[in-house]
XYZ file of N, CA, C and O in Angstrom:
844
model
N 92.847 -100.536 -38.325
C 92.165 -99.651 -39.178
C 91.890 -100.347 -40.597
O 92.725 -101.069 -41.012
N 90.763 -100.038 -41.174
C 90.344 -100.709 -42.440
C 91.247 -100.195 -43.557
O 91.528 -98.991 -43.684
N 91.824 -101.135 -44.256
C 92.654 -100.779 -45.452
C 91.773 -99.923 -46.456
O 90.646 -100.196 -46.678
N 92.490 -98.993 -47.136
C 91.825 -98.142 -48.035
C 91.132 -98.940 -49.197
O 90.083 -98.578 -49.607
N 91.788 -100.001 -49.597
C 91.163 -100.850 -50.634
C 89.859 -101.428 -50.259
O 89.064 -101.841 -51.073
N 89.640 -101.523 -48.968
C 88.394 -102.151 -48.422
C 87.272 -101.160 -48.049
O 86.234 -101.446 -47.683
N 87.667 -99.856 -48.240
C 86.772 -98.817 -47.840
C 85.830 -98.284 -48.905
O 84.935 -97.553 -48.632
N 86.034 -98.739 -50.111
C 85.190 -98.322 -51.230
C 85.761 -97.081 -51.867
O 86.746 -96.379 -51.411
N 85.055 -96.619 -52.953
C 85.485 -95.419 -53.689
C 84.770 -94.222 -53.052
O 83.542 -94.178 -53.085
N 85.436 -93.143 -52.610
C 84.791 -92.042 -52.046
C 84.094 -91.200 -53.085
O 84.620 -91.008 -54.230
N 82.940 -90.687 -52.754
C 82.274 -89.650 -53.558
C 82.686 -88.272 -53.076
O 82.607 -88.036 -51.897
N 83.150 -87.467 -54.018
C 83.794 -86.219 -53.573
C 83.182 -84.961 -54.129
O 83.586 -83.817 -53.924
N 82.083 -85.133 -54.937
C 81.452 -83.976 -55.460
C 79.915 -84.147 -55.448
O 79.447 -85.354 -55.569
N 79.189 -83.098 -55.580
C 77.674 -83.198 -55.664
C 77.303 -83.798 -56.979
O 76.356 -84.600 -57.054
N 78.107 -83.541 -58.051
C 77.748 -84.150 -59.350
C 77.914 -85.666 -59.350
O 76.977 -86.342 -59.882
N 78.932 -86.247 -58.689
C 79.064 -87.619 -58.542
C 77.884 -88.218 -57.755
O 77.387 -89.303 -58.184
N 77.503 -87.533 -56.689
C 76.484 -88.046 -55.797
C 75.171 -88.053 -56.668
O 74.378 -89.182 -56.625
N 74.800 -86.991 -57.285
C 73.559 -86.885 -58.033
C 73.468 -87.896 -59.163
O 72.353 -88.328 -59.549
N 74.605 -88.221 -59.763
C 74.709 -89.125 -60.829
C 74.165 -90.554 -60.347
O 73.676 -91.337 -61.197
N 74.346 -90.742 -59.084
C 73.934 -92.097 -58.502
C 72.541 -92.000 -57.914
O 71.768 -92.912 -58.124
N 72.291 -91.033 -57.058
C 71.027 -91.021 -56.325
C 69.945 -90.212 -56.999
O 68.800 -90.343 -56.695
N 70.363 -89.397 -58.085
C 69.375 -88.551 -58.746
C 69.103 -87.263 -58.040
O 69.825 -86.936 -57.017
N 68.202 -86.558 -58.501
C 67.805 -85.230 -57.947
C 66.317 -85.287 -57.490
O 65.536 -86.009 -58.130
N 65.911 -84.565 -56.464
C 64.532 -84.651 -56.021
C 63.575 -83.962 -56.942
O 63.987 -83.036 -57.559
N 62.394 -84.401 -56.833
C 61.225 -83.691 -57.496
C 61.094 -82.347 -56.804
O 61.419 -82.149 -55.633
N 60.618 -81.369 -57.570
C 60.430 -79.974 -56.964
C 59.602 -79.990 -55.705
O 59.991 -79.217 -54.771
N 58.583 -80.763 -55.595
C 57.749 -80.682 -54.369
C 58.490 -81.333 -53.220
O 58.268 -80.879 -52.034
N 59.539 -82.122 -53.489
C 60.352 -82.664 -52.373
C 61.438 -81.682 -52.020
O 61.712 -81.419 -50.832
N 62.085 -81.119 -53.064
C 63.175 -80.128 -52.857
C 62.656 -78.922 -52.111
O 63.445 -78.275 -51.330
N 61.386 -78.577 -52.366
C 60.912 -77.333 -51.815
C 59.891 -77.432 -50.617
O 59.088 -76.574 -50.368
N 59.876 -78.651 -49.963
C 58.887 -78.968 -49.010
C 59.132 -78.272 -47.657
O 58.231 -78.259 -46.827
N 60.378 -77.877 -47.395
C 60.724 -77.243 -46.065
C 59.949 -75.913 -45.939
O 59.852 -75.157 -46.852
N 59.353 -75.724 -44.765
C 58.676 -74.486 -44.392
C 59.410 -73.696 -43.281
O 60.092 -74.382 -42.502
N 59.145 -72.467 -43.198
C 59.837 -71.694 -42.105
C 58.901 -71.496 -40.871
O 59.478 -70.954 -39.788
N 57.693 -71.960 -40.871
C 56.817 -71.828 -39.788
C 55.984 -73.004 -39.554
O 55.729 -73.771 -40.468
N 55.579 -73.208 -38.303
C 54.759 -74.359 -38.034
C 53.294 -74.241 -38.584
O 52.664 -73.196 -38.515
N 52.899 -75.344 -39.216
C 51.509 -75.413 -39.650
C 50.605 -76.121 -38.577
O 51.173 -76.687 -37.628
N 49.342 -76.053 -38.675
C 48.474 -76.691 -37.669
C 48.824 -78.270 -37.666
O 48.738 -78.820 -36.516
N 49.108 -78.808 -38.703
C 49.474 -80.283 -38.745
C 50.798 -80.524 -38.001
O 50.907 -81.610 -37.434
N 51.692 -79.605 -38.056
C 52.947 -79.754 -37.357
C 52.654 -79.658 -35.783
O 53.145 -80.457 -34.961
N 51.786 -78.773 -35.459
C 51.393 -78.689 -33.937
C 50.740 -79.931 -33.529
O 51.004 -80.370 -32.421
N 49.828 -80.522 -34.358
C 49.157 -81.656 -33.954
C 50.131 -82.848 -33.828
O 50.065 -83.681 -32.849
N 51.179 -82.884 -34.615
C 52.186 -83.976 -34.514
C 52.986 -83.751 -33.212
O 53.262 -84.699 -32.450
N 53.383 -82.527 -32.983
C 54.175 -82.239 -31.702
C 53.345 -82.614 -30.471
O 53.885 -83.098 -29.484
N 51.970 -82.391 -30.516
C 51.172 -82.694 -29.413
C 51.041 -84.256 -29.155
O 50.745 -84.610 -28.043
N 51.345 -84.996 -30.196
C 51.116 -86.451 -30.104
C 52.512 -87.251 -29.950
O 52.505 -88.387 -29.613
N 53.596 -86.542 -30.181
C 54.879 -87.189 -30.132
C 55.467 -87.244 -28.685
O 55.572 -86.218 -28.031
N 55.815 -88.475 -28.263
C 56.406 -88.633 -26.944
C 57.920 -88.659 -26.963
O 58.556 -88.742 -25.886
N 58.565 -88.626 -28.107
C 59.971 -88.795 -28.198
C 60.546 -87.999 -29.348
O 59.938 -87.928 -30.389
N 61.745 -87.443 -29.134
C 62.460 -86.709 -30.133
C 63.915 -87.040 -30.103
O 64.497 -87.429 -29.011
N 64.620 -86.863 -31.242
C 66.097 -87.117 -31.293
C 66.642 -85.794 -31.705
O 66.307 -85.201 -32.650
N 67.645 -85.280 -30.846
C 68.149 -83.944 -30.999
C 69.662 -84.119 -31.420
O 70.441 -84.657 -30.597
N 69.971 -83.567 -32.579
C 71.324 -83.560 -33.167
C 72.034 -82.303 -32.890
O 71.447 -81.260 -33.186
N 73.266 -82.262 -32.385
C 74.004 -81.053 -32.109
C 75.422 -81.231 -32.557
O 75.865 -82.354 -32.791
N 76.138 -80.108 -32.693
C 77.549 -80.131 -33.107
C 78.298 -79.092 -32.458
O 77.804 -77.971 -32.301
N 79.556 -79.357 -32.039
C 80.388 -78.327 -31.555
C 80.985 -77.516 -32.626
O 80.744 -77.707 -33.801
N 81.829 -76.517 -32.261
C 82.440 -75.645 -33.300
C 83.473 -76.288 -34.137
O 83.995 -75.730 -35.118
N 83.904 -77.581 -33.802
C 84.814 -78.321 -34.626
C 84.092 -79.409 -35.486
O 84.818 -80.163 -36.045
N 82.807 -79.572 -35.338
C 82.025 -80.524 -36.109
C 81.857 -81.843 -35.308
O 81.241 -82.676 -35.949
N 82.324 -81.969 -34.116
C 82.019 -83.126 -33.366
C 80.553 -83.279 -33.042
O 79.986 -82.284 -32.535
N 79.887 -84.400 -33.296
C 78.456 -84.478 -33.226
C 78.021 -85.238 -32.046
O 78.703 -86.067 -31.401
N 76.687 -85.040 -31.740
C 75.997 -85.778 -30.731
C 74.554 -85.862 -31.134
O 74.012 -84.880 -31.666
N 73.971 -87.032 -30.874
C 72.438 -87.216 -31.011
C 71.953 -87.749 -29.772
O 72.392 -88.819 -29.274
N 70.989 -87.119 -29.198
C 70.454 -87.505 -27.868
C 68.922 -87.691 -28.018
O 68.228 -86.817 -28.583
N 68.405 -88.764 -27.439
C 66.973 -88.871 -27.335
C 66.328 -88.076 -26.202
O 66.953 -87.990 -25.165
N 65.177 -87.466 -26.454
C 64.449 -86.723 -25.367
C 63.061 -87.278 -25.402
O 62.361 -87.290 -26.411
N 62.620 -87.722 -24.216
C 61.305 -88.305 -24.190
C 60.519 -87.938 -22.935
O 61.115 -87.728 -21.828
N 59.195 -87.866 -22.984
C 58.283 -87.539 -21.892
C 56.955 -87.985 -22.360
O 56.725 -88.426 -23.513
N 55.877 -87.752 -21.544
C 54.564 -88.131 -22.053
C 54.280 -87.228 -23.326
O 54.792 -86.143 -23.556
N 53.486 -87.770 -24.240
C 53.126 -87.123 -25.515
C 52.738 -85.646 -25.281
O 52.010 -85.368 -24.270
N 53.276 -84.774 -26.124
C 52.977 -83.373 -25.951
C 53.985 -82.666 -25.090
O 53.749 -81.510 -24.668
N 55.104 -83.303 -24.811
C 56.033 -82.687 -23.895
C 56.749 -81.415 -24.500
O 57.356 -80.619 -23.698
N 56.665 -81.306 -25.742
C 57.217 -80.058 -26.407
C 56.239 -78.912 -26.243
O 55.029 -79.024 -26.541
N 56.708 -77.765 -25.829
C 55.880 -76.562 -25.752
C 56.029 -75.723 -27.011
O 57.159 -75.396 -27.368
N 54.880 -75.434 -27.612
C 54.943 -74.584 -28.858
C 54.714 -73.136 -28.296
O 53.562 -72.842 -27.863
N 55.659 -72.325 -28.448
C 55.464 -70.869 -27.930
C 54.848 -69.948 -29.027
O 54.105 -69.149 -28.764
N 55.170 -70.242 -30.299
C 54.483 -69.526 -31.397
C 54.846 -70.358 -32.714
O 55.427 -71.403 -32.594
N 54.518 -69.788 -33.821
C 54.778 -70.567 -35.069
C 56.223 -70.809 -35.404
O 56.531 -71.562 -36.372
N 57.175 -70.134 -34.740
C 58.542 -70.319 -35.088
C 59.380 -70.624 -33.826
O 60.612 -70.643 -33.943
N 58.781 -70.978 -32.729
C 59.555 -71.278 -31.552
C 58.966 -72.394 -30.724
O 57.750 -72.445 -30.496
N 59.835 -73.368 -30.343
C 59.397 -74.462 -29.526
C 60.380 -74.671 -28.385
O 61.512 -74.109 -28.436
N 59.989 -75.373 -27.385
C 60.909 -75.612 -26.239
C 60.750 -77.073 -25.707
O 59.663 -77.581 -25.702
N 61.889 -77.665 -25.443
C 61.896 -79.039 -24.897
C 62.474 -78.970 -23.492
O 63.539 -78.370 -23.242
N 61.834 -79.722 -22.520
C 62.363 -79.692 -21.172
C 63.538 -80.651 -20.973
O 63.708 -81.623 -21.723
N 64.359 -80.280 -20.103
C 65.595 -81.089 -19.763
C 65.151 -81.942 -18.522
O 64.690 -81.384 -17.544
N 65.358 -83.177 -18.459
C 65.156 -84.099 -17.440
C 66.502 -84.628 -16.840
O 67.527 -84.550 -17.472
N 66.488 -85.134 -15.620
C 67.739 -85.621 -15.014
C 68.366 -86.738 -15.870
O 67.658 -87.583 -16.410
N 69.672 -86.662 -15.918
C 70.362 -87.615 -16.735
C 71.737 -87.990 -16.124
O 71.822 -87.875 -14.875
N 72.732 -88.238 -16.993
C 74.012 -88.643 -16.464
C 74.986 -87.430 -16.258
O 76.117 -87.610 -15.867
N 74.442 -86.223 -16.468
C 75.142 -84.979 -16.249
C 76.304 -84.777 -17.312
O 77.074 -83.773 -17.111
N 76.472 -85.577 -18.230
C 77.478 -85.254 -19.355
C 77.041 -84.068 -20.071
O 77.850 -83.272 -20.462
N 75.694 -83.932 -20.386
C 75.158 -82.778 -21.061
C 75.952 -82.435 -22.351
O 76.233 -81.313 -22.648
N 76.220 -83.489 -23.080
C 76.936 -83.310 -24.329
C 76.236 -82.336 -25.328
O 76.905 -81.465 -25.864
N 74.931 -82.490 -25.510
C 74.276 -81.639 -26.423
C 74.264 -80.205 -25.921
O 74.391 -79.251 -26.688
N 74.131 -79.980 -24.672
C 74.066 -78.662 -24.048
C 75.443 -77.929 -24.311
O 75.493 -76.810 -24.655
N 76.542 -78.719 -24.038
C 77.816 -78.061 -24.227
C 77.993 -77.721 -25.805
O 78.579 -76.689 -26.074
N 77.507 -78.578 -26.642
C 77.506 -78.297 -28.072
C 76.803 -76.989 -28.359
O 77.231 -76.197 -29.117
N 75.539 -76.885 -27.810
C 74.690 -75.725 -28.088
C 75.442 -74.438 -27.676
O 75.280 -73.402 -28.371
N 76.142 -74.488 -26.576
C 76.837 -73.333 -26.124
C 77.902 -72.899 -27.058
O 78.290 -71.699 -27.153
N 78.422 -73.805 -27.921
C 79.457 -73.499 -28.878
C 78.916 -73.380 -30.338
O 79.588 -72.746 -31.133
N 77.838 -73.936 -30.571
C 77.213 -73.919 -31.999
C 75.773 -74.162 -31.824
O 75.269 -75.244 -31.422
N 74.952 -73.137 -32.051
C 73.507 -73.180 -31.708
C 72.674 -74.004 -32.720
O 71.532 -74.327 -32.448
N 73.270 -74.477 -33.830
C 72.444 -75.153 -34.811
C 72.055 -76.575 -34.403
O 72.941 -77.319 -33.978
N 70.854 -76.920 -34.457
C 70.301 -78.224 -34.043
C 69.362 -78.788 -35.129
O 68.771 -78.047 -35.890
N 69.292 -80.082 -35.110
C 68.309 -80.844 -35.940
C 67.633 -81.754 -35.077
O 68.145 -82.438 -34.215
N 66.155 -81.849 -35.250
C 65.400 -82.612 -34.397
C 64.446 -83.558 -35.302
O 63.984 -83.061 -36.279
N 64.245 -84.692 -34.805
C 63.323 -85.612 -35.461
C 62.267 -86.085 -34.330
O 62.681 -86.577 -33.282
N 61.025 -85.803 -34.642
C 59.943 -86.208 -33.681
C 59.194 -87.415 -34.201
O 58.771 -87.451 -35.322
N 59.082 -88.361 -33.313
C 58.585 -89.701 -33.652
C 57.248 -90.021 -32.848
O 57.190 -89.688 -31.650
N 56.283 -90.484 -33.510
C 55.088 -91.055 -32.903
C 55.135 -92.581 -33.055
O 55.161 -93.097 -34.249
N 55.291 -93.312 -31.967
C 55.352 -94.791 -32.096
C 54.331 -95.396 -32.990
O 53.126 -94.982 -32.793
N 54.655 -96.221 -33.869
C 53.661 -96.828 -34.796
C 53.549 -96.120 -36.092
O 53.018 -96.704 -37.036
N 54.064 -94.941 -36.177
C 54.001 -94.190 -37.448
C 55.367 -94.183 -38.077
O 56.426 -94.073 -37.481
N 55.352 -94.425 -39.498
C 56.574 -94.404 -40.163
C 57.095 -93.085 -40.604
O 58.324 -92.844 -40.682
N 56.185 -92.133 -40.808
C 56.584 -90.758 -41.105
C 57.034 -90.070 -39.836
O 56.687 -90.406 -38.762
N 57.907 -89.064 -39.991
C 58.451 -88.248 -38.867
C 58.375 -86.830 -39.181
O 58.291 -86.415 -40.396
N 58.454 -86.024 -38.160
C 58.519 -84.579 -38.359
C 59.949 -84.129 -38.050
O 60.529 -84.454 -37.018
N 60.499 -83.305 -38.944
C 61.845 -82.851 -38.764
C 61.805 -81.287 -38.572
O 61.146 -80.572 -39.325
N 62.651 -80.813 -37.598
C 62.764 -79.399 -37.401
C 64.242 -79.043 -37.264
O 65.006 -79.741 -36.541
N 64.774 -78.138 -38.019
C 66.059 -77.587 -37.992
C 66.004 -76.200 -37.467
O 65.029 -75.383 -37.891
N 66.907 -75.775 -36.653
C 66.868 -74.467 -36.158
C 68.066 -74.065 -35.295
O 69.111 -74.773 -35.378
N 67.941 -73.035 -34.528
C 68.984 -72.553 -33.635
C 68.487 -72.575 -32.154
O 67.392 -72.162 -31.887
N 69.340 -73.228 -31.291
C 68.884 -73.500 -29.899
C 69.598 -72.555 -28.944
O 70.698 -72.158 -29.097
N 68.859 -72.323 -27.879
C 69.302 -71.607 -26.713
C 68.937 -72.392 -25.410
O 67.788 -72.891 -25.389
N 69.817 -72.576 -24.508
C 69.545 -73.144 -23.220
C 68.955 -72.069 -22.315
O 69.576 -70.965 -22.128
N 67.772 -72.240 -21.726
C 67.159 -71.253 -20.892
C 66.775 -71.759 -19.526
O 66.575 -72.955 -19.349
N 66.691 -70.924 -18.580
C 66.243 -71.199 -17.215
C 65.247 -70.063 -16.862
O 65.220 -69.003 -17.458
N 64.489 -70.335 -15.761
C 63.597 -69.315 -15.174
C 62.649 -68.823 -16.224
O 62.174 -67.662 -16.216
N 62.149 -69.650 -17.190
C 61.196 -69.306 -18.143
C 59.801 -69.613 -17.536
O 59.618 -70.693 -17.002
N 58.774 -68.765 -17.785
C 57.447 -69.008 -17.339
C 56.874 -70.279 -17.909
O 56.067 -70.964 -17.135
N 57.194 -70.727 -19.089
C 56.643 -71.929 -19.622
C 57.048 -73.222 -18.970
O 56.490 -74.305 -19.130
N 58.135 -73.171 -18.170
C 58.598 -74.284 -17.437
C 57.588 -74.825 -16.449
O 57.491 -76.065 -16.114
N 56.707 -73.918 -15.982
C 55.617 -74.392 -15.035
C 54.661 -75.315 -15.737
O 54.004 -76.170 -14.991
N 54.553 -75.364 -16.956
C 53.690 -76.235 -17.723
C 54.379 -77.524 -18.142
O 53.781 -78.361 -18.812
N 55.628 -77.681 -17.715
C 56.394 -78.912 -18.108
C 56.574 -79.829 -16.840
O 57.415 -80.753 -16.900
N 55.794 -79.615 -15.861
C 55.979 -80.481 -14.663
C 55.463 -81.909 -14.953
O 54.358 -82.110 -15.458
N 56.191 -82.858 -14.577
C 55.901 -84.246 -14.681
C 56.288 -85.017 -13.439
O 57.382 -84.834 -12.893
N 55.296 -85.737 -12.832
C 55.525 -86.421 -11.552
C 56.115 -85.474 -10.486
O 56.921 -85.765 -9.652
N 55.605 -84.247 -10.538
C 56.002 -83.254 -9.589
C 57.384 -82.584 -9.862
O 57.828 -81.727 -9.084
N 57.945 -82.976 -10.908
C 59.290 -82.382 -11.250
C 59.169 -81.285 -12.285
O 58.743 -81.512 -13.404
N 59.660 -80.144 -11.894
C 59.691 -78.982 -12.804
C 61.130 -78.911 -13.392
O 62.015 -78.783 -12.590
N 61.254 -78.900 -14.669
C 62.618 -78.866 -15.152
C 63.345 -77.585 -14.818
O 62.727 -76.446 -14.879
N 64.625 -77.717 -14.587
C 65.400 -76.415 -14.252
C 65.796 -75.751 -15.557
O 66.082 -74.531 -15.545
N 65.866 -76.543 -16.700
C 66.386 -75.938 -17.894
C 65.441 -76.418 -19.069
O 64.733 -77.410 -18.921
N 65.489 -75.723 -20.067
C 64.815 -76.125 -21.397
C 65.679 -75.747 -22.565
O 66.544 -74.778 -22.520
N 65.488 -76.404 -23.674
C 66.118 -76.036 -24.861
C 65.055 -75.242 -25.760
O 64.051 -75.853 -26.121
N 65.273 -73.969 -25.974
C 64.498 -73.160 -26.806
C 65.001 -73.182 -28.231
O 66.181 -73.028 -28.497
N 64.127 -73.536 -29.283
C 64.552 -73.711 -30.563
C 63.786 -72.649 -31.440
O 62.645 -72.710 -31.497
N 64.578 -71.812 -32.061
C 64.029 -70.892 -33.083
C 64.131 -71.622 -34.413
O 65.231 -71.995 -34.933
N 62.968 -71.863 -35.020
C 62.842 -72.729 -36.214
C 63.372 -72.065 -37.423
O 62.940 -70.905 -37.736
N 64.195 -72.760 -38.168
C 64.609 -72.366 -39.500
C 63.825 -73.086 -40.590
O 63.417 -72.404 -41.576
N 63.588 -74.342 -40.407
C 62.787 -75.071 -41.345
C 62.103 -76.224 -40.680
O 62.686 -76.776 -39.757
N 60.983 -76.612 -41.260
C 60.236 -77.688 -40.721
C 59.581 -78.485 -41.881
O 59.124 -77.878 -42.851
N 59.623 -79.829 -41.825
C 59.069 -80.617 -42.882
C 58.813 -82.057 -42.425
O 59.487 -82.449 -41.497
N 57.990 -82.759 -43.097
C 57.750 -84.174 -42.783
C 58.631 -85.058 -43.611
O 58.929 -84.732 -44.765
N 59.098 -86.182 -43.022
C 59.948 -87.104 -43.637
C 59.171 -88.381 -43.889
O 58.342 -88.790 -43.055
N 59.440 -89.026 -45.056
C 58.759 -90.224 -45.485
C 59.035 -91.363 -44.560
O 59.905 -91.361 -43.733
N 58.178 -92.458 -44.785
C 58.277 -93.682 -43.883
C 59.117 -94.778 -44.336
O 59.199 -95.803 -43.720
N 59.916 -94.560 -45.365
C 60.677 -95.691 -45.962
C 61.610 -96.367 -45.022
O 61.750 -97.545 -44.994
N 62.280 -95.632 -44.132
C 63.213 -96.221 -43.181
C 62.548 -97.166 -42.236
O 63.033 -98.236 -41.943
N 61.391 -96.716 -41.717
C 60.630 -97.592 -40.792
C 60.035 -98.738 -41.486
O 59.943 -99.841 -40.915
N 59.620 -98.574 -42.739
C 59.115 -99.733 -43.495
C 60.204 -100.731 -43.827
O 59.921 -101.909 -43.696
N 61.370 -100.270 -44.214
C 62.412 -101.146 -44.533
C 62.861 -101.954 -43.195
O 63.181 -103.166 -43.261
N 62.901 -101.242 -42.137
C 63.424 -101.865 -40.947
C 62.370 -102.659 -40.221
O 62.661 -103.487 -39.259
N 61.123 -102.506 -40.506
C 59.910 -103.128 -39.811
C 59.956 -102.820 -38.336
O 59.564 -103.661 -37.555
N 60.424 -101.595 -37.965
C 60.609 -101.342 -36.610
C 59.414 -101.276 -35.769
O 59.419 -101.530 -34.563
N 58.241 -101.077 -36.301
C 57.035 -101.116 -35.490
C 56.269 -102.381 -35.637
O 55.097 -102.509 -35.176
N 56.785 -103.456 -36.151
C 56.102 -104.719 -36.305
C 56.638 -105.626 -35.102
O 57.804 -106.142 -35.171
N 55.850 -105.817 -34.075
C 56.319 -106.546 -32.857
C 56.909 -107.883 -33.162
O 57.830 -108.390 -32.474
N 56.475 -108.548 -34.233
C 56.931 -109.924 -34.543
C 58.355 -109.844 -34.987
O 59.048 -110.977 -35.042
N 58.923 -108.753 -35.283
C 60.351 -108.667 -35.652
C 61.245 -108.238 -34.561
O 62.445 -108.245 -34.710
N 60.657 -107.932 -33.409
C 61.415 -107.358 -32.312
C 62.331 -108.513 -31.663
O 61.691 -109.626 -31.402
N 63.535 -108.289 -31.502
C 64.454 -109.226 -30.759
C 65.216 -108.538 -29.668
O 66.396 -108.324 -29.810
N 64.539 -108.143 -28.594
C 65.236 -107.248 -27.590
C 66.437 -108.059 -26.882
O 67.308 -107.412 -26.294
N 66.420 -109.388 -26.942
C 67.445 -110.157 -26.258
C 68.598 -110.499 -27.293
O 69.444 -111.300 -26.924
N 68.572 -109.932 -28.477
C 69.604 -110.261 -29.431
C 70.950 -109.558 -29.019
O 71.993 -110.151 -29.338
N 70.864 -108.504 -28.232
C 72.119 -107.956 -27.693
C 72.144 -108.172 -26.225
O 71.062 -108.418 -25.532
N 73.313 -108.058 -25.564
C 73.384 -108.276 -24.123
C 72.458 -107.279 -23.377
O 72.310 -106.201 -23.814
N 71.974 -107.668 -22.241
C 71.124 -106.868 -21.393
C 71.921 -105.714 -20.889
O 73.111 -105.762 -20.812
N 71.246 -104.676 -20.388
C 71.895 -103.448 -19.960
C 72.852 -103.603 -18.902
O 74.026 -103.051 -18.954
N 72.652 -104.533 -17.978
C 73.644 -104.756 -16.888
C 74.953 -105.352 -17.426
O 76.085 -105.005 -16.989
N 74.806 -106.255 -18.402
C 75.945 -106.850 -19.024
C 76.818 -105.782 -19.759
O 78.108 -105.707 -19.731
N 76.154 -104.929 -20.466
C 76.797 -103.850 -21.221
C 77.534 -102.973 -20.221
O 78.657 -102.552 -20.434
N 76.865 -102.590 -19.126
C 77.470 -101.641 -18.161
C 78.699 -102.266 -17.604
O 79.694 -101.569 -17.448
N 78.633 -103.563 -17.250
C 79.802 -104.094 -16.617
C 80.953 -104.285 -17.625
O 82.141 -104.092 -17.264
N 80.662 -104.450 -18.835
C 81.689 -104.585 -19.920
C 82.435 -103.294 -20.219
O 83.662 -103.286 -20.475
N 81.700 -102.195 -20.244
C 82.325 -101.008 -20.758
C 82.253 -99.778 -19.841
O 82.892 -98.734 -20.121
N 81.474 -99.806 -18.778
C 81.345 -98.642 -17.940
C 81.556 -98.853 -16.449
O 82.155 -98.006 -15.836
N 81.157 -99.977 -15.891
C 81.119 -100.167 -14.500
C 81.725 -101.560 -14.171
O 81.156 -102.417 -13.554
N 82.946 -101.735 -14.598
C 83.651 -103.000 -14.504
C 83.799 -103.491 -13.044
O 83.989 -104.703 -12.825
N 83.810 -102.561 -12.089
C 84.091 -102.961 -10.720
C 82.799 -103.344 -9.896
O 82.924 -103.668 -8.746
N 81.686 -103.412 -10.644
C 80.479 -103.868 -9.943
C 80.006 -105.187 -10.424
O 80.212 -105.563 -11.579
N 79.363 -105.922 -9.528
C 78.882 -107.218 -9.894
C 77.662 -107.198 -10.789
O 76.875 -106.242 -10.843
N 77.410 -108.276 -11.534
C 76.225 -108.323 -12.341
C 74.990 -108.332 -11.505
O 73.971 -107.754 -11.940
N 74.981 -108.992 -10.413
C 73.791 -108.945 -9.544
C 73.447 -107.517 -9.152
O 72.289 -107.114 -9.146
N 74.471 -106.804 -8.766
C 74.147 -105.319 -8.336
C 73.732 -104.544 -9.556
O 72.791 -103.726 -9.371
N 74.281 -104.726 -10.662
C 73.836 -104.030 -11.852
C 72.418 -104.425 -12.270
O 71.666 -103.564 -12.726
N 72.102 -105.741 -12.288
C 70.805 -106.131 -12.555
C 69.701 -105.511 -11.660
O 68.709 -105.063 -12.074
N 70.121 -105.364 -10.357
C 69.250 -104.741 -9.458
C 69.012 -103.267 -9.784
O 67.987 -102.713 -9.790
N 70.161 -102.580 -10.102
C 70.190 -101.168 -10.393
C 69.273 -100.866 -11.589
O 68.460 -99.913 -11.580
N 69.430 -101.652 -12.706
C 68.683 -101.509 -13.910
C 67.414 -102.252 -13.950
O 66.756 -102.341 -15.021
N 66.974 -102.771 -12.841
C 65.683 -103.501 -12.770
C 64.488 -102.578 -12.681
O 64.603 -101.377 -13.006
N 63.354 -103.085 -12.156
C 62.142 -102.354 -12.093
C 62.174 -101.029 -11.444
O 61.558 -100.023 -11.855
N 63.049 -100.899 -10.379
C 63.172 -99.656 -9.668
C 63.847 -98.521 -10.432
O 63.728 -97.360 -10.060
N 64.594 -98.896 -11.507
C 65.215 -97.870 -12.312
C 64.237 -96.810 -12.905
O 64.447 -95.615 -12.915
N 63.034 -97.328 -13.316
C 62.025 -96.418 -13.850
C 61.472 -95.511 -12.801
O 60.873 -94.446 -13.120
N 61.579 -95.793 -11.558
C 61.062 -95.080 -10.496
C 61.852 -93.704 -10.276
O 61.275 -92.726 -9.694
N 63.118 -93.699 -10.667
C 63.926 -92.582 -10.385
C 64.248 -91.653 -11.652
O 65.124 -90.861 -11.588
N 63.418 -91.806 -12.679
C 63.838 -91.091 -13.923
C 63.519 -89.659 -13.900
O 63.945 -88.869 -14.788
N 62.789 -89.167 -12.925
C 62.506 -87.742 -12.763
C 63.150 -87.066 -11.552
O 62.880 -86.002 -11.267
N 64.197 -87.776 -11.032
C 64.870 -87.177 -9.947
C 64.822 -88.020 -8.707
O 64.296 -89.092 -8.678
């Protein structure tokens, strides 16, 4: 464990924090809206990926990526959206959190864009909803969806993407970390050979992502 002297000085009050980072301009402090605007709908129609943050009733957190072809989010009305659930590893960490604490935070990303759309609200896991028929991809109709009642929606600036240069291909170094098969053997599937794992995570992996 890191020694306390190496952890830095903790900030323990809003006053201390604001003395360092300052306070937002009124237009920034008040930019959250309670309903979707047409520009929000356009963004949701173009976004192929979202990150969904959830928390259980003890504050334990989870952030999960959700992705599909652009426009995978269904807008039911100005205050309600739905995200399809696709086959995964069956841990369903976010779903278990939602059952205990409905509050969720979502960031919707359009590749190549630095700005993002943020939605905070309250989630419900639903099945047998009529809108699921419109979420079919590769013949797969989701059994479940996350229905989000919007509390606030707003756009987030591009500074993080600009600083990271995340969308500049010349900065990409996908081989800087071990490949997926090596990671799996190191921490998840130690009893399997690298050859078997390379085959599992190879080109055929993408063929089974919808079931």
